Short mmCIF file of C-alpha atoms in Angstrom, two decimals:
data_model
loop_
_atom_site.label_atom_id
_atom_site.label_comp_id
_atom_site.label_asym_id
_atom_site.label_seq_id
_atom_site.Cartn_x
_atom_site.Cartn_y
_atom_site.Cartn_z
CA MET A 403 60.60 20.73 -30.51
CA ARG A 404 59.80 23.25 -33.25
CA LEU A 405 57.48 22.04 -35.99
CA SER A 406 59.31 21.18 -39.22
CA SER A 407 59.13 18.74 -42.11
CA GLU A 408 61.69 16.48 -40.36
CA ILE A 409 59.48 15.78 -37.38
CA VAL A 410 56.00 15.80 -38.98
CA SER A 411 55.90 12.03 -38.54
CA ARG A 412 55.88 12.57 -34.76
CA LEU A 413 52.57 14.44 -34.82
CA PRO A 414 49.67 12.62 -33.16
CA ASP A 415 47.59 10.48 -35.52
CA ALA A 416 44.61 12.77 -34.91
CA VAL A 417 46.40 15.62 -36.71
CA ALA A 418 45.67 15.30 -40.44
CA ARG A 419 48.60 16.18 -42.67
CA PRO A 420 49.19 16.81 -46.38
CA GLY A 421 49.96 13.77 -48.50
CA TYR A 422 51.11 15.63 -51.58
CA ASP A 423 54.58 16.51 -52.80
CA ARG A 424 55.28 20.08 -51.67
CA ALA A 425 58.22 20.47 -54.09
CA GLN A 426 56.06 21.91 -56.88
CA PRO A 427 55.80 25.34 -58.51
CA CYS A 428 54.09 28.33 -56.93
CA GLY A 429 50.92 28.91 -58.90
CA ILE A 430 49.75 31.56 -56.45
CA VAL A 431 51.44 34.64 -54.95
CA HIS A 432 49.56 36.01 -51.96
CA PHE A 433 49.99 39.53 -50.59
CA GLY A 434 49.30 39.83 -46.84
CA ILE A 435 49.98 36.37 -45.44
CA GLY A 436 48.36 36.88 -42.06
CA ALA A 437 46.22 34.56 -39.98
CA PHE A 438 43.10 35.00 -42.10
CA HIS A 439 44.76 33.86 -45.31
CA ARG A 440 46.27 30.86 -43.56
CA ALA A 441 42.86 29.85 -42.20
CA HIS A 442 41.01 30.50 -45.45
CA GLN A 443 42.51 30.62 -48.96
CA ALA A 444 45.60 28.59 -48.01
CA ALA A 445 43.40 25.94 -46.40
CA TYR A 446 41.13 25.65 -49.47
CA THR A 447 44.23 25.36 -51.68
CA ASP A 448 45.76 22.74 -49.39
CA ALA A 449 42.56 20.71 -49.79
CA CYS A 450 42.81 21.00 -53.60
CA MET A 451 46.35 19.64 -53.65
CA GLY A 452 45.40 16.99 -51.12
CA ALA A 453 42.80 15.82 -53.64
CA GLY A 454 45.43 15.42 -56.38
CA GLU A 455 45.77 18.84 -58.02
CA SER A 456 49.27 20.17 -58.55
CA GLY A 457 51.07 23.41 -59.27
CA TRP A 458 49.27 25.50 -56.69
CA MET A 459 51.82 26.08 -53.95
CA ILE A 460 51.62 29.58 -52.47
CA ALA A 461 54.37 32.17 -52.11
CA GLY A 462 53.25 34.42 -49.28
CA VAL A 463 54.25 38.06 -49.09
CA SER A 464 54.31 40.20 -45.94
CA MET A 465 54.09 43.84 -46.91
CA ARG A 466 55.95 45.31 -43.94
CA SER A 467 56.69 43.06 -40.99
CA ALA A 468 58.88 39.97 -41.08
CA SER A 469 56.90 38.38 -38.23
CA VAL A 470 55.13 35.75 -40.35
CA ALA A 471 58.36 34.90 -42.15
CA ASP A 472 59.99 34.46 -38.75
CA GLN A 473 57.13 32.18 -37.70
CA LEU A 474 56.91 29.98 -40.78
CA ASN A 475 60.26 29.86 -42.55
CA PRO A 476 62.06 28.04 -39.68
CA GLN A 477 59.21 25.51 -39.84
CA ASP A 478 59.61 24.80 -43.57
CA GLU A 479 56.49 26.97 -44.01
CA LEU A 480 54.32 24.35 -42.30
CA TYR A 481 51.70 25.36 -39.75
CA THR A 482 48.64 23.92 -38.06
CA LEU A 483 45.05 25.06 -38.42
CA THR A 484 42.82 24.34 -35.43
CA VAL A 485 39.03 24.54 -35.70
CA ARG A 486 37.46 25.39 -32.37
CA SER A 487 33.90 24.89 -31.27
CA ALA A 488 32.16 24.46 -27.95
CA GLY A 489 33.16 20.79 -28.14
CA GLU A 490 36.56 19.39 -29.08
CA SER A 491 39.15 21.16 -31.19
CA GLU A 492 40.28 19.61 -34.48
CA THR A 493 43.78 20.28 -35.84
CA ARG A 494 45.26 19.69 -39.29
CA LEU A 495 48.66 20.45 -40.80
CA ILE A 496 48.65 22.85 -43.79
CA GLY A 497 51.36 22.42 -46.41
CA SER A 498 50.30 24.77 -49.21
CA VAL A 499 52.72 27.61 -48.38
CA ALA A 500 56.08 27.22 -50.13
CA GLU A 501 57.89 30.33 -48.91
CA VAL A 502 57.25 33.56 -47.04
CA LEU A 503 58.82 36.76 -48.34
CA VAL A 504 58.95 40.36 -47.14
CA ALA A 505 58.14 43.05 -49.69
CA GLY A 506 61.18 45.24 -49.07
CA PRO A 507 64.21 42.94 -48.92
CA ASP A 508 62.64 40.23 -51.11
CA ARG A 509 61.17 42.49 -53.78
CA ASP A 510 63.13 40.97 -56.69
CA ARG A 511 62.12 37.43 -55.72
CA ILE A 512 58.45 38.44 -55.49
CA VAL A 513 58.54 40.02 -58.95
CA GLU A 514 60.27 36.90 -60.30
CA LEU A 515 57.54 34.63 -58.89
CA LEU A 516 54.72 36.82 -60.20
CA ALA A 517 56.32 36.99 -63.65
CA SER A 518 56.85 33.23 -63.87
CA PRO A 519 54.71 31.23 -66.33
CA ASP A 520 53.99 28.89 -63.40
CA CYS A 521 52.03 31.66 -61.63
CA HIS A 522 48.39 32.15 -62.61
CA VAL A 523 46.80 33.81 -59.59
CA ALA A 524 47.65 36.66 -57.21
CA THR A 525 45.51 37.01 -54.10
CA PHE A 526 45.30 39.77 -51.51
CA THR A 527 44.39 40.10 -47.82
CA VAL A 528 46.05 43.43 -47.13
CA THR A 529 43.06 44.89 -45.18
CA GLU A 530 41.15 47.95 -46.32
CA LYS A 531 44.04 50.33 -45.70
CA GLY A 532 46.37 48.23 -47.86
CA TYR A 533 44.65 49.54 -50.99
CA CYS A 534 46.00 53.03 -50.23
CA ARG A 535 42.83 54.95 -51.05
CA LYS A 536 42.20 58.61 -50.38
CA SER A 537 38.96 59.71 -48.73
CA ASP A 538 37.38 60.11 -52.19
CA GLY A 539 38.34 56.53 -53.12
CA SER A 540 41.13 57.44 -55.53
CA LEU A 541 44.64 56.06 -55.20
CA ASP A 542 46.97 57.76 -52.73
CA PHE A 543 50.19 57.53 -54.77
CA PRO A 544 52.69 58.30 -51.98
CA LYS A 545 51.23 55.53 -49.85
CA ALA A 546 50.88 53.19 -52.83
CA GLU A 547 54.63 53.47 -53.46
CA ASP A 548 55.11 51.22 -50.41
CA GLY A 549 52.28 48.86 -51.33
CA PHE A 550 51.80 46.04 -53.80
CA TYR A 551 51.14 48.28 -56.83
CA PRO A 552 54.73 48.87 -58.04
CA ILE A 553 55.69 45.23 -57.44
CA LEU A 554 52.70 43.89 -59.35
CA CYS A 555 53.11 46.45 -62.13
CA ASP A 556 56.75 45.46 -62.71
CA ALA A 557 55.82 41.77 -62.79
CA LEU A 558 52.95 42.32 -65.24
CA ALA A 559 55.26 44.25 -67.56
CA LEU A 560 57.68 41.31 -67.52
CA ARG A 561 54.84 38.88 -68.33
CA ARG A 562 53.76 41.03 -71.24
CA ASP A 563 57.29 41.37 -72.61
CA ALA A 564 57.84 37.61 -72.36
CA GLY A 565 54.53 36.76 -73.99
CA VAL A 566 53.19 35.14 -70.81
CA ALA A 567 49.46 35.15 -70.10
CA GLY A 568 47.85 37.58 -67.67
CA LEU A 569 46.95 36.93 -64.05
CA SER A 570 43.73 36.55 -62.11
CA LEU A 571 43.94 39.13 -59.30
CA LEU A 572 41.70 38.18 -56.36
CA SER A 573 41.03 40.72 -53.62
CA CYS A 574 39.91 38.78 -50.57
CA ASP A 575 39.40 41.89 -48.42
CA ASN A 576 36.22 43.44 -47.04
CA LEU A 577 35.71 46.04 -49.73
CA SER A 578 32.42 46.55 -51.51
CA GLY A 579 33.02 45.40 -55.08
CA ASN A 580 36.54 44.42 -54.11
CA GLY A 581 37.49 43.15 -57.54
CA LYS A 582 36.19 46.23 -59.28
CA GLN A 583 37.99 48.46 -56.79
CA LEU A 584 41.26 46.58 -57.25
CA ARG A 585 40.95 46.90 -61.03
CA ARG A 586 40.21 50.64 -60.86
CA LEU A 587 43.08 51.34 -58.46
CA MET A 588 45.52 49.17 -60.39
CA LEU A 589 44.62 51.02 -63.58
CA GLU A 590 45.21 54.35 -61.83
CA TRP A 591 48.72 53.19 -60.97
CA ILE A 592 49.41 51.80 -64.44
CA GLU A 593 48.10 54.86 -66.26
CA ALA A 594 50.34 57.11 -64.17
CA ARG A 595 53.49 54.97 -64.01
CA ALA A 596 53.39 52.52 -66.93
CA PRO A 597 50.78 53.76 -69.43
CA ASP A 598 52.03 51.42 -72.17
CA LEU A 599 50.88 48.49 -69.97
CA ARG A 600 47.25 49.68 -69.77
CA ASP A 601 45.76 47.92 -72.80
CA TRP A 602 47.57 44.66 -72.08
CA PHE A 603 46.33 44.70 -68.46
CA ILE A 604 42.73 45.33 -69.54
CA GLU A 605 42.82 42.57 -72.16
CA ASN A 606 44.71 39.91 -70.21
CA CYS A 607 44.09 40.29 -66.45
CA THR A 608 40.88 39.78 -64.50
CA THR A 609 39.82 40.92 -61.03
CA PRO A 610 36.84 38.85 -59.88
CA ASP A 611 34.65 40.16 -57.08
CA MET A 612 34.42 37.86 -54.10
CA MET A 613 33.20 37.50 -50.55
CA VAL A 614 35.17 35.71 -47.83
CA ASP A 615 33.99 34.85 -44.34
CA ARG A 616 35.66 33.11 -41.44
CA ILE A 617 36.33 34.41 -37.95
CA VAL A 618 40.05 34.13 -37.22
CA PRO A 619 41.15 35.62 -33.89
CA ALA A 620 44.78 36.56 -33.33
CA SER A 621 46.66 33.62 -31.81
CA SER A 622 47.72 34.22 -28.21
CA ASP A 623 50.67 32.78 -26.28
CA GLU A 624 48.16 30.74 -24.30
CA ASP A 625 46.80 29.29 -27.55
CA LEU A 626 50.27 28.27 -28.69
CA ASP A 627 51.16 26.78 -25.29
CA SER A 628 47.96 24.73 -25.19
CA LEU A 629 48.51 23.44 -28.73
CA GLU A 630 52.11 22.50 -27.91
CA GLN A 631 50.94 20.38 -25.00
CA ARG A 632 48.38 18.68 -27.25
CA ILE A 633 50.53 17.91 -30.31
CA GLY A 634 53.94 17.59 -28.67
CA MET A 635 55.76 20.32 -30.61
CA ARG A 636 55.88 24.09 -30.90
CA ASP A 637 54.11 25.78 -33.81
CA GLU A 638 54.81 29.52 -33.85
CA GLY A 639 52.59 29.97 -36.92
CA ALA A 640 49.53 28.16 -35.59
CA VAL A 641 46.12 29.56 -36.54
CA PHE A 642 42.84 29.05 -34.68
CA THR A 643 39.41 29.52 -36.21
CA GLU A 644 35.73 28.55 -36.22
CA ALA A 645 34.13 25.69 -38.13
CA PHE A 646 32.18 28.02 -40.43
CA THR A 647 33.89 29.12 -43.63
CA GLN A 648 32.54 30.75 -46.80
CA TRP A 649 34.13 31.82 -50.07
CA VAL A 650 31.97 33.16 -52.90
CA ILE A 651 33.89 34.03 -56.10
CA GLU A 652 32.76 35.64 -59.35
CA ASP A 653 33.38 33.34 -62.30
CA ASP A 654 35.87 35.60 -64.08
CA PHE A 655 39.37 34.12 -64.33
CA ALA A 656 42.20 34.94 -66.71
CA GLY A 657 43.52 31.38 -66.78
CA PRO A 658 43.88 28.19 -64.70
CA ARG A 659 42.93 28.11 -61.02
CA PRO A 660 42.54 25.52 -58.26
CA SER A 661 39.18 23.75 -58.06
CA TRP A 662 38.25 25.55 -54.85
CA GLU A 663 34.57 24.81 -55.46
CA ASP A 664 35.24 21.10 -54.88
CA HIS A 665 36.05 22.01 -51.27
CA GLY A 666 33.22 24.36 -50.38
CA ALA A 667 33.79 27.57 -52.33
CA GLN A 668 30.97 28.91 -54.50
CA ILE A 669 31.70 30.09 -58.06
CA VAL A 670 28.83 32.41 -59.03
CA SER A 671 27.87 34.97 -61.66
CA ASP A 672 27.07 37.71 -59.09
CA VAL A 673 28.75 38.04 -55.71
CA ALA A 674 27.04 41.31 -54.73
CA PRO A 675 24.15 39.96 -52.58
CA PHE A 676 26.47 37.75 -50.53
CA GLU A 677 29.09 40.46 -50.16
CA THR A 678 26.57 43.11 -49.16
CA ALA A 679 24.98 40.87 -46.54
CA LYS A 680 28.36 40.11 -45.04
CA LEU A 681 29.50 43.72 -44.94
CA ARG A 682 26.28 45.19 -43.57
CA MET A 683 25.14 42.34 -41.31
CA LEU A 684 28.18 40.41 -40.08
CA ASN A 685 30.82 43.15 -40.27
CA GLY A 686 28.35 45.83 -39.23
CA ALA A 687 27.36 43.83 -36.16
CA HIS A 688 31.00 43.03 -35.39
CA SER A 689 31.91 46.72 -35.34
CA LEU A 690 28.95 47.51 -33.10
CA LEU A 691 29.98 44.76 -30.68
CA ALA A 692 33.60 45.95 -30.76
CA TYR A 693 33.11 49.60 -29.83
CA ALA A 694 30.06 49.18 -27.61
CA GLY A 695 31.46 46.01 -26.05
CA LEU A 696 34.72 47.70 -25.10
CA ASP A 697 32.78 50.57 -23.54
CA HIS A 698 30.72 48.01 -21.60
CA GLY A 699 33.90 46.49 -20.19
CA HIS A 700 33.99 43.33 -22.30
CA THR A 701 37.07 41.77 -23.90
CA PHE A 702 35.76 39.09 -26.27
CA VAL A 703 32.94 38.83 -28.80
CA HIS A 704 31.22 35.98 -26.97
CA GLU A 705 31.13 38.13 -23.81
CA ALA A 706 29.67 41.12 -25.68
CA ILE A 707 26.91 39.11 -27.41
CA ALA A 708 25.94 37.66 -24.00
CA ASP A 709 25.24 41.23 -22.81
CA ALA A 710 21.45 41.54 -23.19
CA ALA A 711 21.55 45.19 -24.22
CA LEU A 712 24.20 44.60 -26.89
CA ARG A 713 22.52 41.43 -28.12
CA SER A 714 19.31 43.39 -28.70
CA LEU A 715 21.19 46.10 -30.60
CA VAL A 716 22.95 43.52 -32.79
CA LYS A 717 19.68 41.83 -33.72
CA GLN A 718 18.11 45.20 -34.46
CA LEU A 719 21.02 46.21 -36.68
CA MET A 720 20.98 42.97 -38.64
CA THR A 721 17.25 42.33 -39.11
CA GLU A 722 15.60 45.77 -38.96
CA GLU A 723 18.29 48.08 -40.31
CA ALA A 724 20.71 46.18 -42.59
CA ALA A 725 18.65 43.30 -44.02
CA PRO A 726 15.93 45.53 -45.57
CA THR A 727 18.63 47.30 -47.63
CA ILE A 728 19.84 44.04 -49.26
CA ALA A 729 18.36 42.47 -52.40
CA ALA A 730 18.83 38.79 -51.51
CA GLY A 731 20.29 36.46 -54.10
CA ASP A 732 19.02 33.03 -55.10
CA GLY A 733 18.71 30.81 -52.05
CA GLN A 734 19.85 33.55 -49.67
CA ASP A 735 17.76 33.68 -46.46
CA LEU A 736 18.73 36.81 -44.54
CA ASP A 737 16.71 35.95 -41.42
CA SER A 738 18.46 32.58 -41.13
CA TYR A 739 21.77 34.29 -41.83
CA ALA A 740 21.19 36.66 -38.90
CA ASP A 741 20.44 33.74 -36.57
CA GLU A 742 23.56 31.93 -37.80
CA LEU A 743 25.70 34.99 -37.13
CA VAL A 744 24.49 35.31 -33.54
CA ALA A 745 25.29 31.62 -32.98
CA ARG A 746 28.79 32.17 -34.38
CA PHE A 747 29.32 35.20 -32.14
CA GLU A 748 28.38 33.05 -29.13
CA ASN A 749 31.18 30.52 -29.71
CA PRO A 750 33.15 30.65 -26.41
CA ALA A 751 36.08 28.68 -27.80
CA LEU A 752 37.28 31.40 -30.20
CA ASN A 753 38.21 34.21 -27.80
CA HIS A 754 37.87 36.77 -30.61
CA ARG A 755 39.11 40.03 -29.12
CA LEU A 756 36.99 43.14 -29.53
CA ALA A 757 40.14 45.25 -29.72
CA GLN A 758 41.20 43.33 -32.84
CA ILE A 759 37.89 44.13 -34.57
CA ALA A 760 38.08 47.77 -33.44
CA MET A 761 41.28 48.45 -35.39
CA ASP A 762 41.19 50.72 -38.48
CA GLY A 763 37.55 51.70 -38.00
CA SER A 764 37.82 54.79 -40.21
CA GLN A 765 38.47 52.43 -43.13
CA LYS A 766 35.52 50.16 -42.30
CA VAL A 767 32.48 52.05 -41.00
CA GLY A 768 31.65 53.49 -44.42
CA GLN A 769 30.70 50.11 -45.87
CA ARG A 770 29.56 48.56 -42.62
CA TRP A 771 27.29 51.35 -41.38
CA LEU A 772 27.07 54.44 -43.57
CA GLU A 773 25.69 52.71 -46.67
CA THR A 774 22.85 51.25 -44.60
CA LEU A 775 22.18 54.65 -43.02
CA ALA A 776 22.04 56.34 -46.44
CA ILE A 777 19.59 53.81 -47.91
CA GLN A 778 17.31 53.93 -44.87
CA GLN A 779 17.49 57.73 -44.80
CA SER A 780 16.37 57.89 -48.46
CA GLN A 781 13.26 56.01 -47.35
CA GLY A 782 12.61 58.37 -44.45
CA LYS A 783 13.91 55.96 -41.82
CA SER A 784 16.71 56.02 -39.27
CA CYS A 785 18.84 53.32 -37.63
CA GLU A 786 19.15 53.68 -33.87
CA ALA A 787 21.40 50.62 -33.45
CA ILE A 788 23.93 51.91 -35.98
CA LEU A 789 23.70 55.44 -34.55
CA THR A 790 24.49 53.95 -31.15
CA GLY A 791 27.49 52.23 -32.70
CA ILE A 792 28.65 55.54 -34.17
CA ALA A 793 28.50 57.13 -30.72
CA HIS A 794 30.69 54.36 -29.32
CA TRP A 795 33.11 54.63 -32.26
CA LEU A 796 33.43 58.39 -31.82
CA ASN A 797 34.09 57.84 -28.13
CA HIS A 798 36.75 55.29 -29.09
CA VAL A 799 38.60 57.52 -31.58
CA SER A 800 38.63 60.46 -29.18
CA GLY A 801 41.75 58.84 -27.76
CA ASP A 802 40.54 59.49 -24.22
CA VAL A 803 39.41 55.96 -23.30
CA ARG A 804 41.93 53.56 -24.87
CA GLN A 805 44.72 53.26 -27.40
CA VAL A 806 43.49 53.82 -30.96
CA GLU A 807 44.96 51.82 -33.86
CA ASP A 808 43.70 53.60 -36.95
CA PRO A 809 45.42 55.29 -39.92
CA GLN A 810 43.39 58.44 -39.18
CA ALA A 811 43.86 58.33 -35.42
CA ASP A 812 45.78 61.61 -35.21
CA SER A 813 43.43 63.56 -37.48
CA LEU A 814 40.34 62.23 -35.70
CA ARG A 815 41.85 63.15 -32.35
CA ALA A 816 42.52 66.66 -33.68
CA ILE A 817 38.92 66.96 -34.91
CA TRP A 818 37.69 65.96 -31.46
CA GLN A 819 39.87 68.59 -29.78
CA GLN A 820 38.72 71.30 -32.17
CA ALA A 821 35.01 70.45 -32.51
CA GLY A 822 34.30 69.06 -29.04
CA ALA A 823 31.60 66.57 -28.15
CA ASP A 824 28.84 68.89 -29.38
CA GLY A 825 30.31 69.32 -32.85
CA VAL A 826 32.24 66.12 -33.56
CA VAL A 827 29.42 64.31 -35.39
CA LEU A 828 29.10 66.87 -38.17
CA ALA A 829 32.85 67.53 -38.17
CA VAL A 830 33.47 63.86 -38.97
CA PHE A 831 30.42 62.89 -41.03
CA GLY A 832 29.15 66.23 -42.36
CA GLU A 833 30.20 68.16 -45.44
CA GLY A 834 33.99 68.26 -45.72
CA GLY A 835 34.46 65.71 -42.95
CA PRO A 836 36.83 62.75 -43.39
CA LEU A 837 33.88 60.32 -43.47
CA GLN A 838 31.49 62.38 -45.56
CA SER A 839 29.22 60.02 -47.49
CA ASP A 840 25.78 59.70 -49.04
CA TRP A 841 24.44 59.73 -45.49
CA THR A 842 24.01 63.27 -44.16
CA PRO A 843 23.28 63.26 -40.42
CA SER A 844 19.92 64.90 -39.72
CA GLU A 845 19.38 67.13 -36.71
CA THR A 846 17.49 64.32 -35.01
CA GLU A 847 20.28 61.83 -35.67
CA VAL A 848 22.97 64.25 -34.48
CA ALA A 849 20.98 64.84 -31.28
CA PHE A 850 20.60 61.05 -30.80
CA ILE A 851 24.36 60.46 -31.13
CA ASP A 852 25.18 63.48 -28.95
CA ASP A 853 22.93 62.14 -26.16
CA ARG A 854 24.75 58.81 -26.17
CA LEU A 855 28.14 60.46 -26.32
CA THR A 856 27.21 62.55 -23.29
CA ALA A 857 26.22 59.40 -21.41
CA LEU A 858 29.50 57.72 -22.35
CA ARG A 859 31.67 60.65 -21.33
#
């Protein structure tokens, strides 16, 4: 049997299910309705409606693929969320998604939903590359044509013309200052394509910064088969995650919103310390485990962190290299945070694939590694754990050891072929390189990376 609203009553009693009326307006439109959103923002919103709030159903938008629509729409947009730990798994049914649309064929419907007075919030998990930035951070207009910018711009113009209030636009992606970046990029689009909308957007729409954290591995066929045996029906949209979840949001909204803070979210005046710790410690360590772990022959995060050499590097990166660059916020204990992260990495029930984390590295290593390197370099220090990670990443993007899923895969491969192992570090990270940053590799650091590349190759 395929999960649907008609057979929800047949779920085992242990599976919690929504008790609210799902036939209510969509107060949220979400761009990028992948597994992370379904395990995070959609779950918080489901909890809000389960506690009696109304008007917060979610219209999910897939930007390119119809795969999520194919998973959820035949199931009346219902899906299960399973929390896995070393002990028993706990499953609940999520009902907060009202419909799943695809940006191309369903463009008019998406604009209609965003322009509706019922909608107050638009959220985004489109990954770093979904913001269509050039290497200098500005908007890449040809790429943005196929992104959310034109859709959102058209909807905002309709809201303005109809006298409807602005929207709160919440970037839930791993970008430093994600709200500020979204605002800057959106304004670039508006100023170029709809300049008469600029002042209204500035006065009526907000883009809060935020930090999100929950490990959500891609669901495998084995996961779905095991769940089917346990709950007695097939859920093609099932999501599996860890018990830990965190959502820190800047208190800057244009209008109504769900009371996410009643269900664990934190509404704060400054997200920066939390965001920076996550990017440099958790995400930085994840990337190190991904590229080094794959080179060590591991498949999953829990296998890589059990490797004594990699475990030592991860602890060094978090506590000696990243943590000293972070100005901790009120009540933020970075040493305890590092210990908590290692414990989360060790969870054997998640099966978080290193290859999943390794995707799109060219869009990630700047915030995860290069900012730390630049700060430490300004203080006359270096970061051997991160430099080791860079060697493994360069080995990865050479294209010689495994398939590379990265928007710059072809150009990085070409740089490798032209510069060779002896010149690739400066060709990538030096002046004019695609990842040029405030960190300029010193001779000593280049030699360190070269030595490790030689050992790897």
